[in-house]
Coordinates of C-alpha atoms in Angstrom, one line a residue:
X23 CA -74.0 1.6 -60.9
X24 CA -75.1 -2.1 -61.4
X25 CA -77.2 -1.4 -58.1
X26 CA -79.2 1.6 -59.9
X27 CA -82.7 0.3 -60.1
X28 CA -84.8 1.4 -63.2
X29 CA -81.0 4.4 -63.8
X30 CA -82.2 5.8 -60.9
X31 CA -79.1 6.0 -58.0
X32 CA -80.1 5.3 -54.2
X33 CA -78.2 8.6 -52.9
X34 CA -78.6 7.2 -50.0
X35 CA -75.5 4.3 -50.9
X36 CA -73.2 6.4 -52.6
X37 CA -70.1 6.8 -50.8
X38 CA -67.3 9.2 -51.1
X39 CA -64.4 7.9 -53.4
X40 CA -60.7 8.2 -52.7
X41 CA -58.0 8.0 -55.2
X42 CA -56.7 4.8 -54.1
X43 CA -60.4 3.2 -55.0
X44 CA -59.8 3.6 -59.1
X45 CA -56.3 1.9 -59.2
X46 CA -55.7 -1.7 -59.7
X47 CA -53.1 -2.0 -57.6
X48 CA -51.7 -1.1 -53.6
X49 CA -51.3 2.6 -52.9
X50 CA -47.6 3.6 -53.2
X51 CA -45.4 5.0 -50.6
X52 CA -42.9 7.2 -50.7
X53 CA -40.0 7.1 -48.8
X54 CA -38.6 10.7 -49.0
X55 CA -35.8 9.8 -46.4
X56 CA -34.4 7.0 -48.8
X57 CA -35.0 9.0 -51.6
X58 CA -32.7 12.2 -50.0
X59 CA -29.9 9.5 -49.1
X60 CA -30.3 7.7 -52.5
X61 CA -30.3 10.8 -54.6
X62 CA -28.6 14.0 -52.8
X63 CA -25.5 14.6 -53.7
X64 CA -25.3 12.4 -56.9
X65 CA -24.7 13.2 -60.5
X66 CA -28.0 12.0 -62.0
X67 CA -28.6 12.0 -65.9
X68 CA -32.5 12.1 -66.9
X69 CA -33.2 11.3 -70.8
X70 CA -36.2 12.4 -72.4
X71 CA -35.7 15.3 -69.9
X72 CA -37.8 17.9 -71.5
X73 CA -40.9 15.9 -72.5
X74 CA -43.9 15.4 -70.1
X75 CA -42.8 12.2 -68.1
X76 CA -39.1 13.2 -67.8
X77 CA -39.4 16.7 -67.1
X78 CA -41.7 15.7 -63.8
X79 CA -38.9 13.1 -63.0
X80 CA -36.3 15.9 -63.3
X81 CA -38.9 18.2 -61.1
X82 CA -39.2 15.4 -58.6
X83 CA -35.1 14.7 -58.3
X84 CA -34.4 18.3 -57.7
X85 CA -36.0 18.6 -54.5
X86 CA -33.1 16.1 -53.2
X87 CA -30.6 18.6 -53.9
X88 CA -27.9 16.1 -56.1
X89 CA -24.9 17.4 -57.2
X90 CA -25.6 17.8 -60.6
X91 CA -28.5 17.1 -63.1
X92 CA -27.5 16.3 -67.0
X93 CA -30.9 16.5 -69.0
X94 CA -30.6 15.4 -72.4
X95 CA -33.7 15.4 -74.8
X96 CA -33.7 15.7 -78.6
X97 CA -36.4 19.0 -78.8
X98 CA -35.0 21.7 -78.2
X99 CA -37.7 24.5 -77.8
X100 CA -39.1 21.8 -74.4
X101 CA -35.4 22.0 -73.2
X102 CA -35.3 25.7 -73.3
X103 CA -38.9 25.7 -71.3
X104 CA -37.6 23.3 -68.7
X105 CA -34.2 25.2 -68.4
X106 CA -36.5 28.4 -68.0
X107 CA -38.7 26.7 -65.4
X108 CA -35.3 25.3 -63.5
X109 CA -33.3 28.2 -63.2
X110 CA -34.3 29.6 -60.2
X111 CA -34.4 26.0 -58.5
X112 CA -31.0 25.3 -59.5
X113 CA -29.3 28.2 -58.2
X114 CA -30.6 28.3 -55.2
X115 CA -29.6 24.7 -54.5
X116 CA -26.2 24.7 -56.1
X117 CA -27.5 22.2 -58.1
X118 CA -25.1 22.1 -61.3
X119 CA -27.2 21.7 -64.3
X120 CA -26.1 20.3 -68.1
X121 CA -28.3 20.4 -70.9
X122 CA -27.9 18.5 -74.2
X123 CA -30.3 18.6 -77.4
X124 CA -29.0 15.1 -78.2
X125 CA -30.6 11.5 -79.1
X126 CA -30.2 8.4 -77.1
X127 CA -29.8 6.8 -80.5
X128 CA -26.2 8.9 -81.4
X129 CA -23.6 7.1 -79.6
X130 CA -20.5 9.3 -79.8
X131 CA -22.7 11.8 -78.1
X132 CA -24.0 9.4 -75.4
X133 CA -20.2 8.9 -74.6
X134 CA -18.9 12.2 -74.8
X135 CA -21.7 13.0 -71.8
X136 CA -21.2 10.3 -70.0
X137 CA -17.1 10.7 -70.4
X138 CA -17.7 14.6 -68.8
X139 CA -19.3 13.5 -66.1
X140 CA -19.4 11.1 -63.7
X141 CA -23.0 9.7 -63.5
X142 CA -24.2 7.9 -60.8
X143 CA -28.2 7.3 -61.6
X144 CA -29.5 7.3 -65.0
X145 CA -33.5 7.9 -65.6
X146 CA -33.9 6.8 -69.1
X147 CA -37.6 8.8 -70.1
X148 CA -36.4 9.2 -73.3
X149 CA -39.1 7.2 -75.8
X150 CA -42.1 8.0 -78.4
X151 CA -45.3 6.5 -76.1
X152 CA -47.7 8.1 -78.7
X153 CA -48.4 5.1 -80.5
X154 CA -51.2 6.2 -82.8
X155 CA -49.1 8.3 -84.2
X156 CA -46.2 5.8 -84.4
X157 CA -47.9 2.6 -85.9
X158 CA -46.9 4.4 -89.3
X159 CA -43.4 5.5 -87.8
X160 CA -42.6 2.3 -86.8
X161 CA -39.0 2.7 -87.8
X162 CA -38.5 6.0 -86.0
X163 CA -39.8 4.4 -83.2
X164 CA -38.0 0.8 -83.0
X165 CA -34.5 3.5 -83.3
X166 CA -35.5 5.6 -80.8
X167 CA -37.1 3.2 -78.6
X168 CA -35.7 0.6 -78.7
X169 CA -32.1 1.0 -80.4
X170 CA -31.7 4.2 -78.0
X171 CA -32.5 2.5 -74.9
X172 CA -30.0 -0.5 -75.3
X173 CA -27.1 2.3 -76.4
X174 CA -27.7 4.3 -73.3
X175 CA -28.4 1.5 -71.0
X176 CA -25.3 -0.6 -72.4
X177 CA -23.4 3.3 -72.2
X178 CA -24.4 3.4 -68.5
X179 CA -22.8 0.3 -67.7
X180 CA -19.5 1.0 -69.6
X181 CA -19.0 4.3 -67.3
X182 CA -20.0 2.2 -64.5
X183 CA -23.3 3.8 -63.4
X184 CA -24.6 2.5 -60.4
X185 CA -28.4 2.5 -61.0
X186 CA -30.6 2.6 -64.5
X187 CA -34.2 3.1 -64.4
X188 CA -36.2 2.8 -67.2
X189 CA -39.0 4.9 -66.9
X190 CA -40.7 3.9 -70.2
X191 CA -40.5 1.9 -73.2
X192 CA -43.8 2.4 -75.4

């Protein structure tokens, strides 16, 4: 664009753009091998399961066939959808599937999960990222972002959890 002469483009230097132009950073790649050793098998708990972010994390995992998935989210119409959307998937991979309309911020329901079963990777998705909306909420978001991450992260370590990723804080 800076090279556009009077807003008029030279057609003649445009060039065709690949995804990999528009990020600021190296392209990522995926090591699906790793990932199927890493992840199959497992017991794997995603929070914030049913919203946009963890739902695709919970989409992603499946295809490496863990043991079982626990998906915990505090909406429950989005964890009906996602449990809709799953069911097939999950049957046919013998996946074994938990669903919880809970919050990361109650703890006696954080440890009653993670006392059921024996989680080896948690994905902690579970956060309010629409911050527009939460610059008035700011106390609904400080518990659930920030109070709910260190009770599930500090819960993960009690049961001994192998791996925590945090996915997103705000």
């Amino acid at each position: 664009v800076k090279s556009w002469i009077n807003g008029i483009p030279n057609i003649s230097r445009l060039k065709e753009l690949k995804i990999e132009d528009l990020l600021s950073r190296g392209l990522i790649k995926i090591d699906n091998k790793l990932n199927n050793r890493h992840y199959n098998g497992k017991s794997i708990l995603v929070s914030g399961a049913a919203g946009s972010i963890g739902s695709e994390v919970v989409r992603q995992i499946i295809k490496f066939k863990p043991s079982q998935i626990i998906l915990i989210d505090n909406a429950e119409t989005p964890m009906f959808n996602i449990k809709q959307e799953l069911e097939q998937d999950m049957l046919s991979s013998n996946i074994e599937a938990f669903y919880y309309i809970d919050s990361v911020t109650d703890k006696l329901a954080l440890n009653k999960i993670f006392s059921t079963h024996k989680i080896n990777i948690v994905f902690h998705a579970a956060a309010y990222k629409h911050v527009p909306i939460l610059q008035n909420q700011a106390r609904i978001a400080v518990a659930n972002n920030v109070l709910g991450t260190e009770s599930i992260a500090r819960i993960s370590s009690e049961h001994g959890v192998g791996n925590f990723v945090l996915i997103s804080y705000m």
